[in-house]
JSON list of C-alpha atoms and ligand atoms in Angstrom, two decimals:
[
{"chain": "F", "resi": 458, "resn": "PHE", "atom": "CA", "xyz": [137.86, 102.03, 61.45]},
{"chain": "F", "resi": 459, "resn": "SER", "atom": "CA", "xyz": [136.07, 105.32, 61.21]},
{"chain": "F", "resi": 460, "resn": "LEU", "atom": "CA", "xyz": [137.78, 108.64, 61.69]},
{"chain": "F", "resi": 461, "resn": "ASP", "atom": "CA", "xyz": [134.53, 110.50, 62.35]},
{"chain": "F", "resi": 462, "resn": "ASN", "atom": "CA", "xyz": [134.74, 112.13, 65.70]},
{"chain": "F", "resi": 463, "resn": "THR", "atom": "CA", "xyz": [138.43, 111.44, 66.11]},
{"chain": "F", "resi": 464, "resn": "THR", "atom": "CA", "xyz": [140.50, 113.95, 68.07]},
{"chain": "F", "resi": 465, "resn": "VAL", "atom": "CA", "xyz": [144.25, 113.91, 67.60]},
{"chain": "F", "resi": 466, "resn": "VAL", "atom": "CA", "xyz": [146.68, 115.92, 69.71]},
{"chain": "F", "resi": 467, "resn": "PHE", "atom": "CA", "xyz": [150.32, 115.84, 68.64]},
{"chain": "F", "resi": 468, "resn": "VAL", "atom": "CA", "xyz": [152.82, 116.07, 71.48]},
{"chain": "F", "resi": 469, "resn": "LEU", "atom": "CA", "xyz": [156.18, 117.38, 70.31]},
{"chain": "F", "resi": 470, "resn": "GLY", "atom": "CA", "xyz": [159.45, 118.54, 71.84]},
{"chain": "F", "resi": 471, "resn": "GLY", "atom": "CA", "xyz": [163.12, 117.61, 71.88]},
{"chain": "F", "resi": 472, "resn": "PRO", "atom": "CA", "xyz": [164.54, 114.31, 73.11]},
{"chain": "F", "resi": 473, "resn": "GLY", "atom": "CA", "xyz": [163.89, 114.14, 76.86]},
{"chain": "F", "resi": 474, "resn": "ALA", "atom": "CA", "xyz": [161.55, 117.15, 76.89]},
{"chain": "F", "resi": 475, "resn": "GLY", "atom": "CA", "xyz": [159.00, 115.18, 78.91]},
{"chain": "F", "resi": 476, "resn": "LYS", "atom": "CA", "xyz": [156.56, 114.11, 76.19]},
{"chain": "F", "resi": 477, "resn": "GLY", "atom": "CA", "xyz": [156.03, 110.64, 77.64]},
{"chain": "F", "resi": 478, "resn": "THR", "atom": "CA", "xyz": [155.87, 111.85, 81.23]},
{"chain": "F", "resi": 479, "resn": "GLN", "atom": "CA", "xyz": [153.24, 114.49, 80.48]},
{"chain": "F", "resi": 480, "resn": "CYS", "atom": "CA", "xyz": [151.22, 112.18, 78.22]},
{"chain": "F", "resi": 481, "resn": "THR", "atom": "CA", "xyz": [150.88, 109.67, 81.07]},
{"chain": "F", "resi": 482, "resn": "ARG", "atom": "CA", "xyz": [149.38, 112.43, 83.20]},
{"chain": "F", "resi": 483, "resn": "MET", "atom": "CA", "xyz": [147.05, 113.58, 80.43]},
{"chain": "F", "resi": 484, "resn": "VAL", "atom": "CA", "xyz": [145.75, 110.03, 80.01]},
{"chain": "F", "resi": 485, "resn": "ASN", "atom": "CA", "xyz": [144.79, 110.00, 83.67]},
{"chain": "F", "resi": 486, "resn": "ASP", "atom": "CA", "xyz": [143.28, 113.49, 83.61]},
{"chain": "F", "resi": 487, "resn": "PHE", "atom": "CA", "xyz": [141.52, 113.57, 80.24]},
{"chain": "F", "resi": 488, "resn": "GLY", "atom": "CA", "xyz": [140.95, 109.99, 79.10]},
{"chain": "F", "resi": 489, "resn": "PHE", "atom": "CA", "xyz": [143.04, 110.08, 75.93]},
{"chain": "F", "resi": 490, "resn": "VAL", "atom": "CA", "xyz": [144.79, 107.04, 74.51]},
{"chain": "F", "resi": 491, "resn": "HIS", "atom": "CA", "xyz": [148.55, 107.68, 74.49]},
{"chain": "F", "resi": 492, "resn": "LEU", "atom": "CA", "xyz": [150.46, 106.44, 71.46]},
{"chain": "F", "resi": 493, "resn": "SER", "atom": "CA", "xyz": [154.21, 107.03, 71.46]},
{"chain": "F", "resi": 494, "resn": "ALA", "atom": "CA", "xyz": [155.63, 106.66, 67.95]},
{"chain": "F", "resi": 495, "resn": "GLY", "atom": "CA", "xyz": [159.01, 105.81, 69.49]},
{"chain": "F", "resi": 496, "resn": "ASP", "atom": "CA", "xyz": [157.49, 103.07, 71.69]},
{"chain": "F", "resi": 497, "resn": "LEU", "atom": "CA", "xyz": [155.62, 101.59, 68.71]},
{"chain": "F", "resi": 498, "resn": "LEU", "atom": "CA", "xyz": [158.86, 101.53, 66.69]},
{"chain": "F", "resi": 499, "resn": "ARG", "atom": "CA", "xyz": [160.78, 99.91, 69.57]},
{"chain": "F", "resi": 500, "resn": "GLU", "atom": "CA", "xyz": [158.03, 97.25, 69.78]},
{"chain": "F", "resi": 501, "resn": "GLU", "atom": "CA", "xyz": [158.13, 96.64, 66.04]},
{"chain": "F", "resi": 502, "resn": "GLN", "atom": "CA", "xyz": [161.92, 96.41, 66.16]},
{"chain": "F", "resi": 503, "resn": "ASN", "atom": "CA", "xyz": [161.63, 93.46, 68.54]},
{"chain": "F", "resi": 504, "resn": "ARG", "atom": "CA", "xyz": [158.69, 91.74, 66.86]},
{"chain": "F", "resi": 505, "resn": "PRO", "atom": "CA", "xyz": [159.82, 88.41, 65.43]},
{"chain": "F", "resi": 506, "resn": "GLY", "atom": "CA", "xyz": [159.35, 88.37, 61.69]},
{"chain": "F", "resi": 507, "resn": "SER", "atom": "CA", "xyz": [159.26, 92.14, 61.30]},
{"chain": "F", "resi": 508, "resn": "ASP", "atom": "CA", "xyz": [160.65, 93.33, 57.96]},
{"chain": "F", "resi": 509, "resn": "TYR", "atom": "CA", "xyz": [161.83, 96.56, 59.54]},
{"chain": "F", "resi": 510, "resn": "GLY", "atom": "CA", "xyz": [163.63, 95.38, 62.71]},
{"chain": "F", "resi": 511, "resn": "GLU", "atom": "CA", "xyz": [167.17, 96.11, 61.53]},
{"chain": "F", "resi": 512, "resn": "LEU", "atom": "CA", "xyz": [166.24, 99.38, 59.85]},
{"chain": "F", "resi": 513, "resn": "ILE", "atom": "CA", "xyz": [164.47, 100.67, 62.97]},
{"chain": "F", "resi": 514, "resn": "LYS", "atom": "CA", "xyz": [167.34, 99.58, 65.20]},
{"chain": "F", "resi": 515, "resn": "TRP", "atom": "CA", "xyz": [169.81, 101.52, 63.06]},
{"chain": "F", "resi": 516, "resn": "CYS", "atom": "CA", "xyz": [167.65, 104.66, 62.79]},
{"chain": "F", "resi": 517, "resn": "ILE", "atom": "CA", "xyz": [167.02, 104.83, 66.53]},
{"chain": "F", "resi": 518, "resn": "ARG", "atom": "CA", "xyz": [170.67, 104.43, 67.47]},
{"chain": "F", "resi": 519, "resn": "GLU", "atom": "CA", "xyz": [171.71, 107.00, 64.86]},
{"chain": "F", "resi": 520, "resn": "GLY", "atom": "CA", "xyz": [168.95, 109.46, 65.80]},
{"chain": "F", "resi": 521, "resn": "GLN", "atom": "CA", "xyz": [167.54, 109.25, 62.26]},
{"chain": "F", "resi": 522, "resn": "ILE", "atom": "CA", "xyz": [163.89, 109.29, 61.32]},
{"chain": "F", "resi": 523, "resn": "VAL", "atom": "CA", "xyz": [162.44, 105.92, 60.30]},
{"chain": "F", "resi": 524, "resn": "PRO", "atom": "CA", "xyz": [160.72, 106.05, 56.86]},
{"chain": "F", "resi": 525, "resn": "GLU", "atom": "CA", "xyz": [157.32, 107.50, 57.47]},
{"chain": "F", "resi": 526, "resn": "GLN", "atom": "CA", "xyz": [155.23, 104.76, 55.87]},
{"chain": "F", "resi": 527, "resn": "VAL", "atom": "CA", "xyz": [156.44, 102.43, 58.63]},
{"chain": "F", "resi": 528, "resn": "THR", "atom": "CA", "xyz": [155.56, 104.79, 61.46]},
{"chain": "F", "resi": 529, "resn": "ILE", "atom": "CA", "xyz": [152.25, 105.95, 60.01]},
{"chain": "F", "resi": 530, "resn": "THR", "atom": "CA", "xyz": [151.16, 102.34, 59.48]},
{"chain": "F", "resi": 531, "resn": "LEU", "atom": "CA", "xyz": [152.04, 101.47, 63.09]},
{"chain": "F", "resi": 532, "resn": "LEU", "atom": "CA", "xyz": [150.17, 104.51, 64.40]},
{"chain": "F", "resi": 533, "resn": "ARG", "atom": "CA", "xyz": [147.12, 103.89, 62.25]},
{"chain": "F", "resi": 534, "resn": "GLU", "atom": "CA", "xyz": [146.95, 100.23, 63.33]},
{"chain": "F", "resi": 535, "resn": "ALA", "atom": "CA", "xyz": [147.32, 101.15, 66.99]},
{"chain": "F", "resi": 536, "resn": "MET", "atom": "CA", "xyz": [144.56, 103.76, 66.68]},
{"chain": "F", "resi": 537, "resn": "LYS", "atom": "CA", "xyz": [142.28, 101.21, 65.07]},
{"chain": "F", "resi": 538, "resn": "ARG", "atom": "CA", "xyz": [143.09, 98.50, 67.63]},
{"chain": "F", "resi": 539, "resn": "SER", "atom": "CA", "xyz": [142.38, 100.80, 70.57]},
{"chain": "F", "resi": 540, "resn": "GLY", "atom": "CA", "xyz": [138.78, 101.39, 69.52]},
{"chain": "F", "resi": 541, "resn": "ALA", "atom": "CA", "xyz": [139.16, 104.86, 71.02]},
{"chain": "F", "resi": 542, "resn": "HIS", "atom": "CA", "xyz": [138.61, 108.23, 69.40]},
{"chain": "F", "resi": 543, "resn": "LYS", "atom": "CA", "xyz": [140.83, 110.61, 71.43]},
{"chain": "F", "resi": 544, "resn": "PHE", "atom": "CA", "xyz": [144.56, 110.24, 70.90]},
{"chain": "F", "resi": 545, "resn": "LEU", "atom": "CA", "xyz": [147.76, 111.81, 72.15]},
{"chain": "F", "resi": 546, "resn": "ILE", "atom": "CA", "xyz": [150.36, 111.11, 69.51]},
{"chain": "F", "resi": 547, "resn": "ASP", "atom": "CA", "xyz": [153.74, 111.50, 71.18]},
{"chain": "F", "resi": 548, "resn": "GLY", "atom": "CA", "xyz": [156.94, 112.18, 69.25]},
{"chain": "F", "resi": 549, "resn": "PHE", "atom": "CA", "xyz": [155.30, 112.41, 65.82]},
{"chain": "F", "resi": 550, "resn": "PRO", "atom": "CA", "xyz": [155.34, 114.06, 63.28]},
{"chain": "F", "resi": 551, "resn": "ARG", "atom": "CA", "xyz": [159.08, 114.69, 63.25]},
{"chain": "F", "resi": 552, "resn": "ALA", "atom": "CA", "xyz": [159.35, 116.04, 59.71]},
{"chain": "F", "resi": 553, "resn": "MET", "atom": "CA", "xyz": [157.08, 118.09, 57.45]},
{"chain": "F", "resi": 554, "resn": "SER", "atom": "CA", "xyz": [156.51, 115.21, 55.06]},
{"chain": "F", "resi": 555, "resn": "GLN", "atom": "CA", "xyz": [155.25, 113.09, 57.99]},
{"chain": "F", "resi": 556, "resn": "ALA", "atom": "CA", "xyz": [152.88, 115.85, 59.10]},
{"chain": "F", "resi": 557, "resn": "LEU", "atom": "CA", "xyz": [151.39, 116.19, 55.62]},
{"chain": "F", "resi": 558, "resn": "ALA", "atom": "CA", "xyz": [151.15, 112.43, 55.06]},
{"chain": "F", "resi": 559, "resn": "PHE", "atom": "CA", "xyz": [149.41, 111.84, 58.39]},
{"chain": "F", "resi": 560, "resn": "GLU", "atom": "CA", "xyz": [146.89, 114.60, 57.71]},
{"chain": "F", "resi": 561, "resn": "GLU", "atom": "CA", "xyz": [146.17, 113.03, 54.36]},
{"chain": "F", "resi": 562, "resn": "VAL", "atom": "CA", "xyz": [145.97, 109.38, 55.41]},
{"chain": "F", "resi": 563, "resn": "VAL", "atom": "CA", "xyz": [144.56, 109.72, 58.94]},
{"chain": "F", "resi": 564, "resn": "CYS", "atom": "CA", "xyz": [143.29, 113.16, 59.95]},
{"chain": "F", "resi": 565, "resn": "PRO", "atom": "CA", "xyz": [144.44, 116.67, 60.81]},
{"chain": "F", "resi": 566, "resn": "ALA", "atom": "CA", "xyz": [145.50, 117.35, 64.38]},
{"chain": "F", "resi": 567, "resn": "ARG", "atom": "CA", "xyz": [143.16, 119.34, 66.55]},
{"chain": "F", "resi": 568, "resn": "LEU", "atom": "CA", "xyz": [145.97, 120.71, 68.73]},
{"chain": "F", "resi": 569, "resn": "VAL", "atom": "CA", "xyz": [149.75, 120.50, 68.99]},
{"chain": "F", "resi": 570, "resn": "LEU", "atom": "CA", "xyz": [151.59, 120.75, 72.30]},
{"chain": "F", "resi": 571, "resn": "ASN", "atom": "CA", "xyz": [155.27, 121.60, 72.07]},
{"chain": "F", "resi": 572, "resn": "PHE", "atom": "CA", "xyz": [157.48, 121.09, 75.11]},
{"chain": "F", "resi": 573, "resn": "GLU", "atom": "CA", "xyz": [160.44, 123.42, 74.98]},
{"chain": "F", "resi": 574, "resn": "CYS", "atom": "CA", "xyz": [163.56, 122.87, 77.03]},
{"chain": "F", "resi": 575, "resn": "PRO", "atom": "CA", "xyz": [167.25, 123.88, 76.65]},
{"chain": "F", "resi": 576, "resn": "GLU", "atom": "CA", "xyz": [169.63, 121.24, 75.32]},
{"chain": "F", "resi": 577, "resn": "ASP", "atom": "CA", "xyz": [171.83, 121.15, 78.41]},
{"chain": "F", "resi": 578, "resn": "VAL", "atom": "CA", "xyz": [168.82, 120.22, 80.57]},
{"chain": "F", "resi": 579, "resn": "LEU", "atom": "CA", "xyz": [167.71, 117.59, 78.04]},
{"chain": "F", "resi": 580, "resn": "GLN", "atom": "CA", "xyz": [171.16, 116.08, 77.86]},
{"chain": "F", "resi": 581, "resn": "GLU", "atom": "CA", "xyz": [171.38, 115.78, 81.63]},
{"chain": "F", "resi": 582, "resn": "ARG", "atom": "CA", "xyz": [167.95, 114.10, 81.81]},
{"chain": "F", "resi": 583, "resn": "LEU", "atom": "CA", "xyz": [168.77, 111.62, 79.07]},
{"chain": "F", "resi": 584, "resn": "LEU", "atom": "CA", "xyz": [172.18, 110.68, 80.43]},
{"chain": "F", "resi": 585, "resn": "LYS", "atom": "CA", "xyz": [170.61, 110.13, 83.85]},
{"chain": "F", "resi": 586, "resn": "ARG", "atom": "CA", "xyz": [167.85, 108.00, 82.34]},
{"chain": "F", "resi": 587, "resn": "GLY", "atom": "CA", "xyz": [170.47, 106.12, 80.33]},
{"chain": "F", "resi": 588, "resn": "GLU", "atom": "CA", "xyz": [171.90, 104.70, 83.55]},
{"chain": "F", "resi": 589, "resn": "THR", "atom": "CA", "xyz": [168.84, 102.44, 83.78]},
{"chain": "F", "resi": 590, "resn": "SER", "atom": "CA", "xyz": [166.66, 102.78, 80.65]},
{"chain": "F", "resi": 591, "resn": "GLY", "atom": "CA", "xyz": [168.39, 100.24, 78.43]},
{"chain": "F", "resi": 592, "resn": "ARG", "atom": "CA", "xyz": [167.55, 102.52, 75.47]},
{"chain": "F", "resi": 593, "resn": "THR", "atom": "CA", "xyz": [170.19, 102.20, 72.76]},
{"chain": "F", "resi": 594, "resn": "ASP", "atom": "CA", "xyz": [169.95, 105.95, 72.11]},
{"chain": "F", "resi": 595, "resn": "ASP", "atom": "CA", "xyz": [170.47, 107.21, 75.68]},
{"chain": "F", "resi": 596, "resn": "ASN", "atom": "CA", "xyz": [174.23, 107.67, 75.25]},
{"chain": "F", "resi": 597, "resn": "ILE", "atom": "CA", "xyz": [176.10, 110.86, 74.44]},
{"chain": "F", "resi": 598, "resn": "GLN", "atom": "CA", "xyz": [176.84, 109.99, 70.79]},
{"chain": "F", "resi": 599, "resn": "SER", "atom": "CA", "xyz": [173.22, 109.16, 69.99]},
{"chain": "F", "resi": 600, "resn": "ILE", "atom": "CA", "xyz": [171.90, 112.07, 72.06]},
{"chain": "F", "resi": 601, "resn": "ARG", "atom": "CA", "xyz": [173.93, 114.56, 69.98]},
{"chain": "F", "resi": 602, "resn": "LYS", "atom": "CA", "xyz": [172.54, 113.05, 66.77]},
{"chain": "F", "resi": 603, "resn": "ARG", "atom": "CA", "xyz": [168.99, 113.19, 68.15]},
{"chain": "F", "resi": 604, "resn": "PHE", "atom": "CA", "xyz": [169.44, 116.91, 68.93]},
{"chain": "F", "resi": 605, "resn": "GLN", "atom": "CA", "xyz": [170.69, 117.56, 65.41]},
{"chain": "F", "resi": 606, "resn": "THR", "atom": "CA", "xyz": [167.75, 115.77, 63.78]},
{"chain": "F", "resi": 607, "resn": "PHE", "atom": "CA", "xyz": [165.39, 117.64, 66.06]},
{"chain": "F", "resi": 608, "resn": "VAL", "atom": "CA", "xyz": [166.71, 121.04, 64.99]},
{"chain": "F", "resi": 609, "resn": "VAL", "atom": "CA", "xyz": [166.82, 120.22, 61.28]},
{"chain": "F", "resi": 610, "resn": "SER", "atom": "CA", "xyz": [163.61, 118.24, 60.82]},
{"chain": "F", "resi": 611, "resn": "CYS", "atom": "CA", "xyz": [161.30, 118.87, 63.75]},
{"chain": "F", "resi": 612, "resn": "TYR", "atom": "CA", "xyz": [161.55, 122.66, 64.10]},
{"chain": "F", "resi": 613, "resn": "PRO", "atom": "CA", "xyz": [159.86, 123.20, 60.72]},
{"chain": "F", "resi": 614, "resn": "VAL", "atom": "CA", "xyz": [156.92, 121.09, 61.92]},
{"chain": "F", "resi": 615, "resn": "ILE", "atom": "CA", "xyz": [156.58, 123.20, 65.04]},
{"chain": "F", "resi": 616, "resn": "ASN", "atom": "CA", "xyz": [156.74, 126.39, 62.95]},
{"chain": "F", "resi": 617, "resn": "TYR", "atom": "CA", "xyz": [154.14, 125.03, 60.55]},
{"chain": "F", "resi": 618, "resn": "TYR", "atom": "CA", "xyz": [151.63, 124.37, 63.33]},
{"chain": "F", "resi": 619, "resn": "THR", "atom": "CA", "xyz": [152.49, 127.60, 65.12]},
{"chain": "F", "resi": 620, "resn": "LYS", "atom": "CA", "xyz": [151.61, 129.53, 61.95]},
{"chain": "F", "resi": 621, "resn": "GLN", "atom": "CA", "xyz": [148.32, 127.62, 61.77]},
{"chain": "F", "resi": 622, "resn": "GLU", "atom": "CA", "xyz": [147.71, 128.71, 65.37]},
{"chain": "F", "resi": 623, "resn": "LYS", "atom": "CA", "xyz": [147.34, 125.09, 66.41]},
{"chain": "F", "resi": 624, "resn": "CYS", "atom": "CA", "xyz": [150.57, 124.83, 68.39]},
{"chain": "F", "resi": 625, "resn": "ILE", "atom": "CA", "xyz": [151.05, 125.80, 72.01]},
{"chain": "F", "resi": 626, "resn": "THR", "atom": "CA", "xyz": [154.58, 125.92, 73.37]},
{"chain": "F", "resi": 627, "resn": "ILE", "atom": "CA", "xyz": [155.12, 125.08, 77.02]},
{"chain": "F", "resi": 628, "resn": "ASN", "atom": "CA", "xyz": [158.36, 125.57, 78.94]},
{"chain": "F", "resi": 629, "resn": "SER", "atom": "CA", "xyz": [159.23, 122.08, 80.16]},
{"chain": "F", "resi": 630, "resn": "ALA", "atom": "CA", "xyz": [162.45, 123.01, 81.95]},
{"chain": "F", "resi": 631, "resn": "ARG", "atom": "CA", "xyz": [160.41, 123.14, 85.16]},
{"chain": "F", "resi": 632, "resn": "SER", "atom": "CA", "xyz": [159.21, 120.49, 87.57]},
{"chain": "F", "resi": 633, "resn": "VAL", "atom": "CA", "xyz": [156.88, 117.77, 86.26]},
{"chain": "F", "resi": 634, "resn": "ASP", "atom": "CA", "xyz": [154.07, 119.23, 88.41]},
{"chain": "F", "resi": 635, "resn": "GLU", "atom": "CA", "xyz": [154.53, 122.77, 87.14]},
{"chain": "F", "resi": 636, "resn": "VAL", "atom": "CA", "xyz": [154.53, 121.65, 83.51]},
{"chain": "F", "resi": 637, "resn": "SER", "atom": "CA", "xyz": [151.55, 119.41, 84.12]},
{"chain": "F", "resi": 638, "resn": "SER", "atom": "CA", "xyz": [149.47, 122.17, 85.67]},
{"chain": "F", "resi": 639, "resn": "ASP", "atom": "CA", "xyz": [150.02, 124.32, 82.54]},
{"chain": "F", "resi": 640, "resn": "VAL", "atom": "CA", "xyz": [149.08, 121.38, 80.35]},
{"chain": "F", "resi": 641, "resn": "GLN", "atom": "CA", "xyz": [145.90, 120.78, 82.33]},
{"chain": "F", "resi": 642, "resn": "ARG", "atom": "CA", "xyz": [144.86, 124.40, 82.04]},
{"chain": "F", "resi": 643, "resn": "ILE", "atom": "CA", "xyz": [145.44, 124.40, 78.27]},
{"chain": "F", "resi": 644, "resn": "MET", "atom": "CA", "xyz": [143.67, 121.09, 77.68]},
{"chain": "F", "resi": 645, "resn": "ARG", "atom": "CA", "xyz": [140.71, 122.15, 79.78]},
{"chain": "F", "resi": 646, "resn": "LYS", "atom": "CA", "xyz": [140.40, 125.42, 77.92]},
{"chain": "F", "resi": 647, "resn": "LEU", "atom": "CA", "xyz": [140.80, 124.03, 74.42]},
{"chain": "F", "resi": 648, "resn": "LEU", "atom": "CA", "xyz": [139.36, 120.55, 74.45]},
{"chain": "F", "resi": 649, "resn": "THR", "atom": "CA", "xyz": [136.45, 120.48, 76.85]},
{"chain": "X", "resi": 1585, "resn": "UP5", "atom": "N1", "xyz": [161.75, 114.07, 83.09]},
{"chain": "X", "resi": 1585, "resn": "UP5", "atom": "C1", "xyz": [160.63, 114.27, 82.37]},
{"chain": "X", "resi": 1585, "resn": "UP5", "atom": "N2", "xyz": [160.08, 115.47, 82.68]},
{"chain": "X", "resi": 1585, "resn": "UP5", "atom": "C2", "xyz": [160.88, 116.03, 83.61]},
{"chain": "X", "resi": 1585, "resn": "UP5", "atom": "C3", "xyz": [160.84, 117.29, 84.34]},
{"chain": "X", "resi": 1585, "resn": "UP5", "atom": "N3", "xyz": [159.86, 118.19, 84.13]},
{"chain": "X", "resi": 1585, "resn": "UP5", "atom": "N4", "xyz": [161.83, 117.54, 85.20]},
{"chain": "X", "resi": 1585, "resn": "UP5", "atom": "C4", "xyz": [162.85, 116.64, 85.41]},
{"chain": "X", "resi": 1585, "resn": "UP5", "atom": "N5", "xyz": [162.92, 115.44, 84.77]},
{"chain": "X", "resi": 1585, "resn": "UP5", "atom": "C5", "xyz": [161.95, 115.14, 83.89]},
{"chain": "X", "resi": 1585, "resn": "UP5", "atom": "O1", "xyz": [161.46, 112.18, 79.98]},
{"chain": "X", "resi": 1585, "resn": "UP5", "atom": "C6", "xyz": [162.83, 111.98, 79.78]},
{"chain": "X", "resi": 1585, "resn": "UP5", "atom": "C7", "xyz": [163.53, 111.85, 81.13]},
{"chain": "X", "resi": 1585, "resn": "UP5", "atom": "O2", "xyz": [163.42, 113.08, 81.84]},
{"chain": "X", "resi": 1585, "resn": "UP5", "atom": "C8", "xyz": [162.90, 110.79, 82.03]},
{"chain": "X", "resi": 1585, "resn": "UP5", "atom": "O3", "xyz": [163.90, 110.19, 82.79]},
{"chain": "X", "resi": 1585, "resn": "UP5", "atom": "C9", "xyz": [161.92, 111.60, 82.90]},
{"chain": "X", "resi": 1585, "resn": "UP5", "atom": "O4", "xyz": [161.72, 111.00, 84.14]},
{"chain": "X", "resi": 1585, "resn": "UP5", "atom": "C10", "xyz": [162.65, 112.92, 83.03]},
{"chain": "X", "resi": 1585, "resn": "UP5", "atom": "P1", "xyz": [160.37, 111.57, 78.96]},
{"chain": "X", "resi": 1585, "resn": "UP5", "atom": "O5", "xyz": [159.03, 111.90, 79.50]},
{"chain": "X", "resi": 1585, "resn": "UP5", "atom": "O6", "xyz": [160.70, 110.20, 78.65]},
{"chain": "X", "resi": 1585, "resn": "UP5", "atom": "O7", "xyz": [160.68, 112.53, 77.70]},
{"chain": "X", "resi": 1585, "resn": "UP5", "atom": "P2", "xyz": [160.40, 112.30, 76.18]},
{"chain": "X", "resi": 1585, "resn": "UP5", "atom": "O8", "xyz": [160.22, 113.67, 75.59]},
{"chain": "X", "resi": 1585, "resn": "UP5", "atom": "O9", "xyz": [159.32, 111.30, 75.98]},
{"chain": "X", "resi": 1585, "resn": "UP5", "atom": "O10", "xyz": [161.83, 111.72, 75.74]},
{"chain": "X", "resi": 1585, "resn": "UP5", "atom": "P3", "xyz": [162.21, 110.61, 74.69]},
{"chain": "X", "resi": 1585, "resn": "UP5", "atom": "O11", "xyz": [163.61, 110.25, 74.97]},
{"chain": "X", "resi": 1585, "resn": "UP5", "atom": "O12", "xyz": [161.21, 109.55, 74.64]},
{"chain": "X", "resi": 1585, "resn": "UP5", "atom": "O13", "xyz": [162.13, 111.50, 73.37]},
{"chain": "X", "resi": 1585, "resn": "UP5", "atom": "P4", "xyz": [162.61, 111.20, 71.93]},
{"chain": "X", "resi": 1585, "resn": "UP5", "atom": "O14", "xyz": [161.83, 112.11, 71.09]},
{"chain": "X", "resi": 1585, "resn": "UP5", "atom": "O15", "xyz": [164.08, 111.30, 71.79]},
{"chain": "X", "resi": 1585, "resn": "UP5", "atom": "O16", "xyz": [162.31, 109.65, 71.75]},
{"chain": "X", "resi": 1585, "resn": "UP5", "atom": "P5", "xyz": [161.16, 108.86, 70.98]},
{"chain": "X", "resi": 1585, "resn": "UP5", "atom": "O17", "xyz": [160.95, 107.61, 71.70]},
{"chain": "X", "resi": 1585, "resn": "UP5", "atom": "O18", "xyz": [160.02, 109.72, 70.69]},
{"chain": "X", "resi": 1585, "resn": "UP5", "atom": "O19", "xyz": [161.91, 108.52, 69.59]},
{"chain": "X", "resi": 1585, "resn": "UP5", "atom": "C11", "xyz": [163.08, 107.73, 69.60]},
{"chain": "X", "resi": 1585, "resn": "UP5", "atom": "C12", "xyz": [163.59, 107.54, 68.18]},
{"chain": "X", "resi": 1585, "resn": "UP5", "atom": "O20", "xyz": [162.63, 106.83, 67.42]},
{"chain": "X", "resi": 1585, "resn": "UP5", "atom": "C13", "xyz": [163.86, 108.81, 67.37]},
{"chain": "X", "resi": 1585, "resn": "UP5", "atom": "O21", "xyz": [165.12, 109.38, 67.67]},
{"chain": "X", "resi": 1585, "resn": "UP5", "atom": "C14", "xyz": [163.79, 108.25, 65.96]},
{"chain": "X", "resi": 1585, "resn": "UP5", "atom": "O22", "xyz": [164.97, 107.57, 65.62]},
{"chain": "X", "resi": 1585, "resn": "UP5", "atom": "C15", "xyz": [162.66, 107.25, 66.08]},
{"chain": "X", "resi": 1585, "resn": "UP5", "atom": "N6", "xyz": [161.36, 107.82, 65.69]},
{"chain": "X", "resi": 1585, "resn": "UP5", "atom": "C16", "xyz": [161.07, 107.94, 64.34]},
{"chain": "X", "resi": 1585, "resn": "UP5", "atom": "O23", "xyz": [161.89, 107.60, 63.49]},
{"chain": "X", "resi": 1585, "resn": "UP5", "atom": "N7", "xyz": [159.86, 108.42, 63.96]},
{"chain": "X", "resi": 1585, "resn": "UP5", "atom": "C17", "xyz": [158.92, 108.83, 64.86]},
{"chain": "X", "resi": 1585, "resn": "UP5", "atom": "O24", "xyz": [157.84, 109.26, 64.43]},
{"chain": "X", "resi": 1585, "resn": "UP5", "atom": "C18", "xyz": [159.21, 108.72, 66.23]},
{"chain": "X", "resi": 1585, "resn": "UP5", "atom": "C19", "xyz": [160.44, 108.21, 66.62]},
{"chain": "X", "resi": 1586, "resn": "MG", "atom": "MG1", "xyz": [159.22, 109.43, 74.97]}
]
């Protein structure tokens, strides 16, 4: 698994900001492989024989960050397995230590997209999704804990990349199409 020529874009933003939705569109438009750290953790949680199933289950329900070695290993393996070299990494890094560890073990990010959206809008989206998602964290108690973790741990990551001039913040409190057209413009300008 060679990291020569690998392009990594981190996609950040609060719970329900639209990271997954916009990544799906970017895959279609720009040919990236989309890796959601949350999806990889949910998969690992359900994998028979996993050593981390119970830990992941607890962290997700409590809106806590899973120990980073677990998540970085899952991401690295998924990158390797894909055989690709352009990745959208969705919902990671969520804490400074994760950002630094990933840069050390995998590679630095080329670009960071940050979807910004007020909490009341996020809450409404997540509660609506919770009616059908089956996600153990789409309930009001877990949503409040996810918001808290976001403010405490994830903001510093966004500030870190903003200072490095790698992070672009996009208002995602608009329609999916409006957000997506901004994303397309930015990706076209910066990555092609
Ligand atoms: N929606 C999307 N865009 C919309 C728009 N513009 N207008 C109106 N509605 C819009 O969207 C959420 C909902 O809103 C959907 O119903 C969508 O249709 C609608 P989605 O695209 O799913 O948003 P996303 O930002 O991906 O929300 P998600 O809930 O996935 O974000 P989280 O960051 O909370 O969840 P994630 O899966 O990344 O992580 C879950 C948990 O895993 C974490 O809380 C943590 O416990 C753990 N985790 C780690 O420990 N480490 C990691 O590195 C990653 C996760
Ligand atoms: Mg998501």
